[in-house]
Amino acid sequence: RYACDNAYYVLQAEHPEVDNPDQRMVTDIRLFCEEFSNTLCGGRDGTGGVYEGVGNIVWYSYQTWHRSGPFGICVAFGWSTLVFLGNAGVINLVAPWVFRQERIEAMFRYVHVQWRINAEEVAFQDGCATEEAGVDK
């Protein structure tokens, strides 16, 4: 969609607040692929993925059923549900802050690139104070 119907031009002309869309797309695709791979197969740090997680649930459910019966299974899955809901609540609180941080970093990169592109003009016109004011926005 980015290359169709002059979307890249419309994005640049009508929405200047969107900076570096190509870099954002590449970064998003890379992060998606890495996270998807880590989710399924596990990370480089030795953490297990979905495959290992499903295997562990089946194995330990069998062990729990064998040792403590249906009550043990109910307690284990009840506790897991409570922990899941707690984690979901924490993630919902933290996600907006992560988004804000990434937006601020993107704006910093954009301003820095613009400053580097226009460095000669800024230097000749003694526009350092103006550029600093733009950075502080």
CSV table of N, CA and C in Angstrom, one decimal:
chain,number,residue,atom,x,y,z
A,1,ARG,N,0.8,-1.2,0.0
A,1,ARG,CA,0.0,0.0,0.0
A,1,ARG,C,0.9,1.3,0.0
A,2,TYR,N,2.0,1.2,0.5
A,2,TYR,CA,2.9,2.4,0.6
A,2,TYR,C,3.3,2.9,-0.8
A,3,ALA,N,3.5,1.9,-1.7
A,3,ALA,CA,3.9,2.3,-3.1
A,3,ALA,C,2.7,2.6,-4.0
A,4,CYS,N,1.5,2.4,-3.6
A,4,CYS,CA,0.4,2.5,-4.5
A,4,CYS,C,-0.3,3.9,-4.3
A,5,ASP,N,-0.8,4.4,-5.4
A,5,ASP,CA,-1.6,5.7,-5.4
A,5,ASP,C,-0.9,6.8,-4.7
A,6,ASN,N,0.5,6.8,-4.9
A,6,ASN,CA,1.3,7.9,-4.4
A,6,ASN,C,1.2,8.1,-2.9
A,7,ALA,N,1.0,7.0,-2.2
A,7,ALA,CA,0.8,7.1,-0.7
A,7,ALA,C,2.0,7.6,-0.1
A,8,TYR,N,3.2,7.3,-0.6
A,8,TYR,CA,4.4,7.8,0.0
A,8,TYR,C,4.5,9.3,-0.1
A,9,TYR,N,4.0,9.9,-1.2
A,9,TYR,CA,4.0,11.4,-1.4
A,9,TYR,C,3.0,12.0,-0.5
A,10,VAL,N,1.8,11.4,-0.5
A,10,VAL,CA,0.7,12.0,0.4
A,10,VAL,C,1.1,11.9,1.9
A,11,LEU,N,1.8,10.8,2.2
A,11,LEU,CA,2.2,10.7,3.6
A,11,LEU,C,3.2,11.8,3.9
A,12,GLN,N,4.1,12.1,3.0
A,12,GLN,CA,5.2,13.1,3.3
A,12,GLN,C,4.6,14.5,3.2
A,13,ALA,N,3.7,14.8,2.3
A,13,ALA,CA,3.1,16.1,2.1
A,13,ALA,C,2.1,16.5,3.1
A,14,GLU,N,1.2,15.5,3.4
A,14,GLU,CA,0.0,15.9,4.3
A,14,GLU,C,0.2,15.5,5.7
A,15,HIS,N,1.1,14.6,6.0
A,15,HIS,CA,1.4,14.1,7.4
A,15,HIS,C,2.9,14.2,7.7
A,16,PRO,N,3.4,15.4,7.9
A,16,PRO,CA,4.8,15.6,8.1
A,16,PRO,C,5.2,15.0,9.5
A,17,GLU,N,4.2,14.8,10.4
A,17,GLU,CA,4.5,14.3,11.7
A,17,GLU,C,5.0,12.8,11.7
A,18,VAL,N,4.7,12.1,10.5
A,18,VAL,CA,5.2,10.8,10.4
A,18,VAL,C,6.6,10.8,9.8
A,19,ASP,N,7.5,10.4,10.5
A,19,ASP,CA,8.9,10.5,10.1
A,19,ASP,C,9.5,9.1,9.8
A,20,ASN,N,10.3,9.0,8.8
A,20,ASN,CA,11.0,7.8,8.4
A,20,ASN,C,10.1,6.6,8.3
A,21,PRO,N,9.1,6.6,7.4
A,21,PRO,CA,8.2,5.5,7.3
A,21,PRO,C,8.9,4.2,6.8
A,22,ASP,N,9.8,4.4,5.9
A,22,ASP,CA,10.5,3.2,5.5
A,22,ASP,C,11.3,2.5,6.6
A,23,GLN,N,12.0,3.3,7.4
A,23,GLN,CA,12.8,2.8,8.5
A,23,GLN,C,11.8,2.1,9.5
A,24,ARG,N,10.7,2.7,9.7
A,24,ARG,CA,9.7,2.1,10.7
A,24,ARG,C,9.2,0.8,10.2
A,25,MET,N,8.9,0.7,8.9
A,25,MET,CA,8.4,-0.5,8.3
A,25,MET,C,9.4,-1.6,8.4
A,26,VAL,N,10.7,-1.3,8.1
A,26,VAL,CA,11.8,-2.3,8.2
A,26,VAL,C,11.9,-2.8,9.6
A,27,THR,N,11.9,-1.8,10.5
A,27,THR,CA,12.1,-2.2,11.9
A,27,THR,C,10.9,-3.0,12.4
A,28,ASP,N,9.7,-2.6,12.1
A,28,ASP,CA,8.5,-3.4,12.5
A,28,ASP,C,8.6,-4.8,11.9
A,29,ILE,N,9.0,-5.0,10.7
A,29,ILE,CA,9.0,-6.3,10.1
A,29,ILE,C,10.1,-7.1,10.7
A,30,ARG,N,11.3,-6.5,11.0
A,30,ARG,CA,12.3,-7.3,11.7
A,30,ARG,C,11.9,-7.7,13.1
A,31,LEU,N,11.3,-6.8,13.8
A,31,LEU,CA,10.9,-7.1,15.2
A,31,LEU,C,9.8,-8.2,15.2
A,32,PHE,N,8.9,-8.1,14.2
A,32,PHE,CA,7.8,-9.1,14.1
A,32,PHE,C,8.4,-10.5,13.9
A,33,CYS,N,9.3,-10.6,12.9
A,33,CYS,CA,9.9,-11.9,12.6
A,33,CYS,C,10.7,-12.4,13.7
A,34,GLU,N,11.5,-11.6,14.4
A,34,GLU,CA,12.2,-12.1,15.6
A,34,GLU,C,11.3,-12.5,16.7
A,35,GLU,N,10.3,-11.7,17.0
A,35,GLU,CA,9.4,-12.1,18.1
A,35,GLU,C,8.6,-13.4,17.7
A,36,PHE,N,8.1,-13.5,16.5
A,36,PHE,CA,7.4,-14.7,16.1
A,36,PHE,C,8.2,-15.9,16.2
A,37,SER,N,9.5,-15.8,15.8
A,37,SER,CA,10.4,-16.9,15.9
A,37,SER,C,10.7,-17.3,17.3
A,38,ASN,N,10.9,-16.3,18.2
A,38,ASN,CA,11.2,-16.5,19.6
A,38,ASN,C,9.9,-17.1,20.3
A,39,THR,N,8.8,-16.7,19.8
A,39,THR,CA,7.5,-17.2,20.4
A,39,THR,C,7.3,-18.7,20.1
A,40,LEU,N,7.6,-19.0,18.9
A,40,LEU,CA,7.4,-20.4,18.5
A,40,LEU,C,8.5,-21.3,19.0
A,41,CYS,N,9.7,-20.9,18.8
A,41,CYS,CA,10.9,-21.8,19.0
A,41,CYS,C,11.7,-21.5,20.2
A,42,GLY,N,11.6,-20.4,20.8
A,42,GLY,CA,12.4,-20.0,21.9
A,42,GLY,C,13.5,-19.0,21.5
A,43,GLY,N,14.0,-18.3,22.5
A,43,GLY,CA,15.0,-17.3,22.2
A,43,GLY,C,16.4,-17.8,22.3
A,44,ARG,N,17.3,-16.9,21.9
A,44,ARG,CA,18.7,-17.3,22.0
A,44,ARG,C,19.2,-17.5,23.4
A,45,ASP,N,18.5,-16.9,24.4
A,45,ASP,CA,18.9,-17.0,25.8
A,45,ASP,C,18.5,-18.3,26.4
A,46,GLY,N,18.0,-19.2,25.7
A,46,GLY,CA,17.6,-20.5,26.2
A,46,GLY,C,16.2,-20.6,26.7
A,47,THR,N,15.4,-19.5,26.5
A,47,THR,CA,14.0,-19.6,26.9
A,47,THR,C,13.3,-20.4,25.9
A,48,GLY,N,12.3,-21.2,26.4
A,48,GLY,CA,11.5,-22.0,25.5
A,48,GLY,C,10.4,-21.3,24.8
A,49,GLY,N,10.0,-21.8,23.7
A,49,GLY,CA,8.9,-21.2,22.9
A,49,GLY,C,7.6,-21.9,23.2
A,50,VAL,N,6.7,-21.8,22.3
A,50,VAL,CA,5.3,-22.4,22.4
A,50,VAL,C,5.5,-23.9,22.4
A,51,TYR,N,6.3,-24.4,21.5
A,51,TYR,CA,6.5,-25.9,21.5
A,51,TYR,C,6.9,-26.5,22.8
A,52,GLU,N,7.9,-25.9,23.4
A,52,GLU,CA,8.3,-26.3,24.7
A,52,GLU,C,7.3,-26.1,25.8
A,53,GLY,N,6.6,-25.0,25.7
A,53,GLY,CA,5.6,-24.6,26.7
A,53,GLY,C,4.4,-25.6,26.6
A,54,VAL,N,3.9,-26.0,25.5
A,54,VAL,CA,2.8,-27.0,25.3
A,54,VAL,C,3.3,-28.3,25.9
A,55,GLY,N,4.5,-28.7,25.5
A,55,GLY,CA,5.1,-30.0,26.0
A,55,GLY,C,5.1,-30.0,27.6
A,56,ASN,N,5.6,-28.9,28.2
A,56,ASN,CA,5.7,-28.8,29.6
A,56,ASN,C,4.3,-28.9,30.3
A,57,ILE,N,3.3,-28.2,29.7
A,57,ILE,CA,1.9,-28.2,30.2
A,57,ILE,C,1.4,-29.6,30.2
A,58,VAL,N,1.6,-30.3,29.1
A,58,VAL,CA,1.0,-31.7,29.0
A,58,VAL,C,1.8,-32.6,30.0
A,59,TRP,N,3.1,-32.5,30.1
A,59,TRP,CA,3.8,-33.4,30.9
A,59,TRP,C,3.5,-33.1,32.4
A,60,TYR,N,3.5,-31.9,32.8
A,60,TYR,CA,3.3,-31.6,34.2
A,60,TYR,C,1.8,-31.7,34.6
A,61,SER,N,0.9,-31.6,33.7
A,61,SER,CA,-0.5,-31.9,34.0
A,61,SER,C,-0.7,-33.3,34.2
A,62,TYR,N,0.0,-34.2,33.4
A,62,TYR,CA,0.0,-35.6,33.7
A,62,TYR,C,0.6,-35.9,35.0
A,63,GLN,N,1.7,-35.3,35.3
A,63,GLN,CA,2.3,-35.6,36.6
A,63,GLN,C,1.5,-35.1,37.8
A,64,THR,N,0.8,-34.0,37.7
A,64,THR,CA,0.0,-33.5,38.7
A,64,THR,C,-1.2,-34.4,38.9
A,65,TRP,N,-1.9,-34.8,37.8
A,65,TRP,CA,-3.0,-35.7,37.9
A,65,TRP,C,-2.6,-37.0,38.5
A,66,HIS,N,-1.5,-37.5,38.2
A,66,HIS,CA,-1.0,-38.8,38.7
A,66,HIS,C,-0.8,-38.7,40.2
A,67,ARG,N,-0.3,-37.5,40.7
A,67,ARG,CA,0.1,-37.4,42.1
A,67,ARG,C,-1.0,-36.9,43.0
A,68,SER,N,-1.8,-35.9,42.5
A,68,SER,CA,-2.8,-35.3,43.4
A,68,SER,C,-4.2,-35.3,42.8
A,69,GLY,N,-4.4,-35.8,41.7
A,69,GLY,CA,-5.8,-36.0,41.2
A,69,GLY,C,-6.3,-34.7,40.6
A,70,PRO,N,-7.7,-34.7,40.4
A,70,PRO,CA,-8.3,-33.6,39.8
A,70,PRO,C,-8.2,-32.3,40.6
A,71,PHE,N,-8.1,-32.3,41.9
A,71,PHE,CA,-8.0,-31.1,42.7
A,71,PHE,C,-6.7,-30.4,42.4
A,72,GLY,N,-5.6,-31.2,42.3
A,72,GLY,CA,-4.3,-30.6,41.9
A,72,GLY,C,-4.3,-29.9,40.6
A,73,ILE,N,-5.0,-30.5,39.6
A,73,ILE,CA,-5.1,-29.8,38.3
A,73,ILE,C,-5.9,-28.5,38.4
A,74,CYS,N,-7.0,-28.5,39.1
A,74,CYS,CA,-7.8,-27.3,39.3
A,74,CYS,C,-7.0,-26.2,40.0
A,75,VAL,N,-6.3,-26.5,41.0
A,75,VAL,CA,-5.4,-25.5,41.7
A,75,VAL,C,-4.4,-25.0,40.7
A,76,ALA,N,-3.7,-25.9,40.0
A,76,ALA,CA,-2.6,-25.4,39.1
A,76,ALA,C,-3.1,-24.5,38.0
A,77,PHE,N,-4.2,-24.9,37.4
A,77,PHE,CA,-4.8,-24.1,36.3
A,77,PHE,C,-5.4,-22.8,36.8
A,78,GLY,N,-6.0,-22.9,38.0
A,78,GLY,CA,-6.6,-21.7,38.6
A,78,GLY,C,-5.5,-20.7,38.9
A,79,TRP,N,-4.4,-21.1,39.5
A,79,TRP,CA,-3.3,-20.2,39.8
A,79,TRP,C,-2.7,-19.7,38.5
A,80,SER,N,-2.6,-20.5,37.5
A,80,SER,CA,-2.0,-20.0,36.2
A,80,SER,C,-2.9,-18.9,35.6
A,81,THR,N,-4.2,-19.1,35.8
A,81,THR,CA,-5.2,-18.1,35.2
A,81,THR,C,-5.0,-16.8,36.0
A,82,LEU,N,-4.9,-16.8,37.3
A,82,LEU,CA,-4.7,-15.6,38.1
A,82,LEU,C,-3.4,-14.9,37.7
A,83,VAL,N,-2.4,-15.6,37.5
A,83,VAL,CA,-1.1,-15.0,37.1
A,83,VAL,C,-1.2,-14.4,35.7
A,84,PHE,N,-1.9,-15.1,34.8
A,84,PHE,CA,-2.1,-14.6,33.5
A,84,PHE,C,-2.9,-13.3,33.5
A,85,LEU,N,-3.9,-13.2,34.3
A,85,LEU,CA,-4.7,-12.0,34.4
A,85,LEU,C,-3.9,-10.8,35.0
A,86,GLY,N,-3.1,-11.1,36.0
A,86,GLY,CA,-2.2,-10.1,36.6
A,86,GLY,C,-1.2,-9.6,35.6
A,87,ASN,N,-0.6,-10.5,34.8
A,87,ASN,CA,0.4,-10.1,33.8
A,87,ASN,C,-0.3,-9.2,32.7
A,88,ALA,N,-1.5,-9.6,32.3
A,88,ALA,CA,-2.2,-8.8,31.3
A,88,ALA,C,-2.5,-7.4,31.8
A,89,GLY,N,-2.9,-7.3,33.1
A,89,GLY,CA,-3.1,-6.0,33.6
A,89,GLY,C,-1.8,-5.1,33.7
A,90,VAL,N,-0.7,-5.7,34.0
A,90,VAL,CA,0.5,-5.0,34.1
A,90,VAL,C,1.0,-4.5,32.6
A,91,ILE,N,0.8,-5.4,31.7
A,91,ILE,CA,1.2,-5.1,30.3
A,91,ILE,C,0.3,-4.0,29.8
A,92,ASN,N,-1.0,-4.0,30.1
A,92,ASN,CA,-1.8,-2.9,29.7
A,92,ASN,C,-1.4,-1.5,30.3
A,93,LEU,N,-0.8,-1.6,31.5
A,93,LEU,CA,-0.4,-0.3,32.1
A,93,LEU,C,1.0,0.1,31.5
A,94,VAL,N,1.8,-0.8,31.1
A,94,VAL,CA,3.2,-0.5,30.6
A,94,VAL,C,3.2,-0.1,29.1
A,95,ALA,N,2.3,-0.7,28.3
A,95,ALA,CA,2.4,-0.6,26.9
A,95,ALA,C,2.3,0.9,26.4
A,96,PRO,N,1.4,1.7,27.0
A,96,PRO,CA,1.4,3.1,26.5
A,96,PRO,C,2.7,3.8,26.8
A,97,TRP,N,3.4,3.5,27.9
A,97,TRP,CA,4.7,4.1,28.2
A,97,TRP,C,5.7,3.7,27.2
A,98,VAL,N,5.7,2.4,26.8
A,98,VAL,CA,6.7,1.9,25.8
A,98,VAL,C,6.4,2.6,24.5
A,99,PHE,N,5.1,2.8,24.1
A,99,PHE,CA,4.8,3.4,22.8
A,99,PHE,C,5.3,4.9,22.9
A,100,ARG,N,5.1,5.6,24.0
A,100,ARG,CA,5.5,7.0,24.1
A,100,ARG,C,7.0,7.1,24.0
A,101,GLN,N,7.7,6.2,24.6
A,101,GLN,CA,9.2,6.1,24.5
A,101,GLN,C,9.7,6.0,23.1
A,102,GLU,N,9.1,5.0,22.4
A,102,GLU,CA,9.5,4.8,21.0
A,102,GLU,C,9.2,6.0,20.1
A,103,ARG,N,8.0,6.6,20.4
A,103,ARG,CA,7.7,7.8,19.6
A,103,ARG,C,8.7,9.0,19.8
A,104,ILE,N,9.1,9.1,21.1
A,104,ILE,CA,10.1,10.2,21.4
A,104,ILE,C,11.4,9.9,20.7
A,105,GLU,N,11.8,8.6,20.8
A,105,GLU,CA,13.1,8.2,20.1
A,105,GLU,C,13.0,8.5,18.6
A,106,ALA,N,11.8,8.2,18.0
A,106,ALA,CA,11.7,8.4,16.5
A,106,ALA,C,11.8,9.9,16.2
A,107,MET,N,11.1,10.7,17.0
A,107,MET,CA,11.2,12.1,16.8
A,107,MET,C,12.6,12.6,17.0
A,108,PHE,N,13.4,12.1,17.9
A,108,PHE,CA,14.8,12.5,18.1
A,108,PHE,C,15.6,12.2,16.9
A,109,ARG,N,15.4,10.9,16.3
A,109,ARG,CA,16.1,10.5,15.1
A,109,ARG,C,15.7,11.5,14.0
A,110,TYR,N,14.5,11.8,13.8
A,110,TYR,CA,14.0,12.6,12.7
A,110,TYR,C,14.7,14.0,12.8
A,111,VAL,N,14.6,14.6,14.0
A,111,VAL,CA,15.2,15.9,14.2
A,111,VAL,C,16.7,15.9,14.0
A,112,HIS,N,17.3,14.9,14.4
A,112,HIS,CA,18.8,14.7,14.2
A,112,HIS,C,19.1,14.6,12.7
A,113,VAL,N,18.4,13.8,12.0
A,113,VAL,CA,18.6,13.7,10.6
A,113,VAL,C,18.4,15.0,9.9
A,114,GLN,N,17.3,15.7,10.2
A,114,GLN,CA,17.1,17.0,9.6
A,114,GLN,C,18.2,18.0,9.9
A,115,TRP,N,18.6,18.0,11.1
A,115,TRP,CA,19.7,18.9,11.5
A,115,TRP,C,21.0,18.6,10.7
A,116,ARG,N,21.3,17.3,10.6
A,116,ARG,CA,22.5,16.9,9.8
A,116,ARG,C,22.3,17.3,8.3
A,117,ILE,N,21.1,17.1,7.8
A,117,ILE,CA,20.9,17.5,6.4
A,117,ILE,C,21.1,19.0,6.2
A,118,ASN,N,20.6,19.8,7.1
A,118,ASN,CA,20.7,21.2,7.0
A,118,ASN,C,21.8,21.9,7.8
A,119,ALA,N,22.8,21.1,8.1
A,119,ALA,CA,23.9,21.6,9.0
A,119,ALA,C,24.6,22.8,8.4
A,120,GLU,N,24.9,22.8,7.1
A,120,GLU,CA,25.6,23.9,6.5
A,120,GLU,C,24.7,25.2,6.5
A,121,GLU,N,23.5,25.1,6.2
A,121,GLU,CA,22.6,26.2,6.2
A,121,GLU,C,22.5,26.8,7.7
A,122,VAL,N,22.3,25.9,8.6
A,122,VAL,CA,22.2,26.3,10.0
A,122,VAL,C,23.5,27.1,10.5
A,123,ALA,N,24.6,26.5,10.1
A,123,ALA,CA,25.9,27.2,10.5
A,123,ALA,C,26.0,28.5,9.8
A,124,PHE,N,25.7,28.6,8.5
A,124,PHE,CA,25.9,29.9,7.8
A,124,PHE,C,24.9,31.0,8.3
A,125,GLN,N,23.7,30.6,8.7
A,125,GLN,CA,22.7,31.5,9.1
A,125,GLN,C,22.7,31.7,10.6
A,126,ASP,N,23.6,31.1,11.3
A,126,ASP,CA,23.7,31.2,12.8
A,126,ASP,C,22.4,30.8,13.4
A,127,GLY,N,21.8,29.7,13.0
A,127,GLY,CA,20.5,29.3,13.4
A,127,GLY,C,20.5,28.2,14.5
A,128,CYS,N,21.5,28.1,15.3
A,128,CYS,CA,21.6,27.1,16.3
A,128,CYS,C,20.5,27.3,17.3
A,129,ALA,N,20.2,28.5,17.7
A,129,ALA,CA,19.2,28.8,18.7
A,129,ALA,C,17.8,28.3,18.2
A,130,THR,N,17.5,28.6,16.9
A,130,THR,CA,16.3,28.1,16.3
A,130,THR,C,16.2,26.6,16.3
A,131,GLU,N,17.3,26.0,15.9
A,131,GLU,CA,17.3,24.5,15.8
A,131,GLU,C,17.1,23.9,17.2
A,132,GLU,N,17.8,24.5,18.2
A,132,GLU,CA,17.6,24.0,19.6
A,132,GLU,C,16.2,24.1,20.1
A,133,ALA,N,15.5,25.2,19.7
A,133,ALA,CA,14.1,25.4,20.1
A,133,ALA,C,13.3,24.3,19.4
A,134,GLY,N,13.6,23.9,18.2
A,134,GLY,CA,12.8,22.8,17.5
A,134,GLY,C,13.1,21.5,18.2
A,135,VAL,N,14.3,21.3,18.7
A,135,VAL,CA,14.6,20.0,19.4
A,135,VAL,C,13.8,19.9,20.7
A,136,ASP,N,13.6,21.0,21.4
A,136,ASP,CA,12.9,21.1,22.7
A,136,ASP,C,11.4,20.9,22.6
A,137,LYS,N,10.8,20.8,21.4
A,137,LYS,CA,9.4,20.7,21.3
A,137,LYS,C,8.9,19.4,21.9
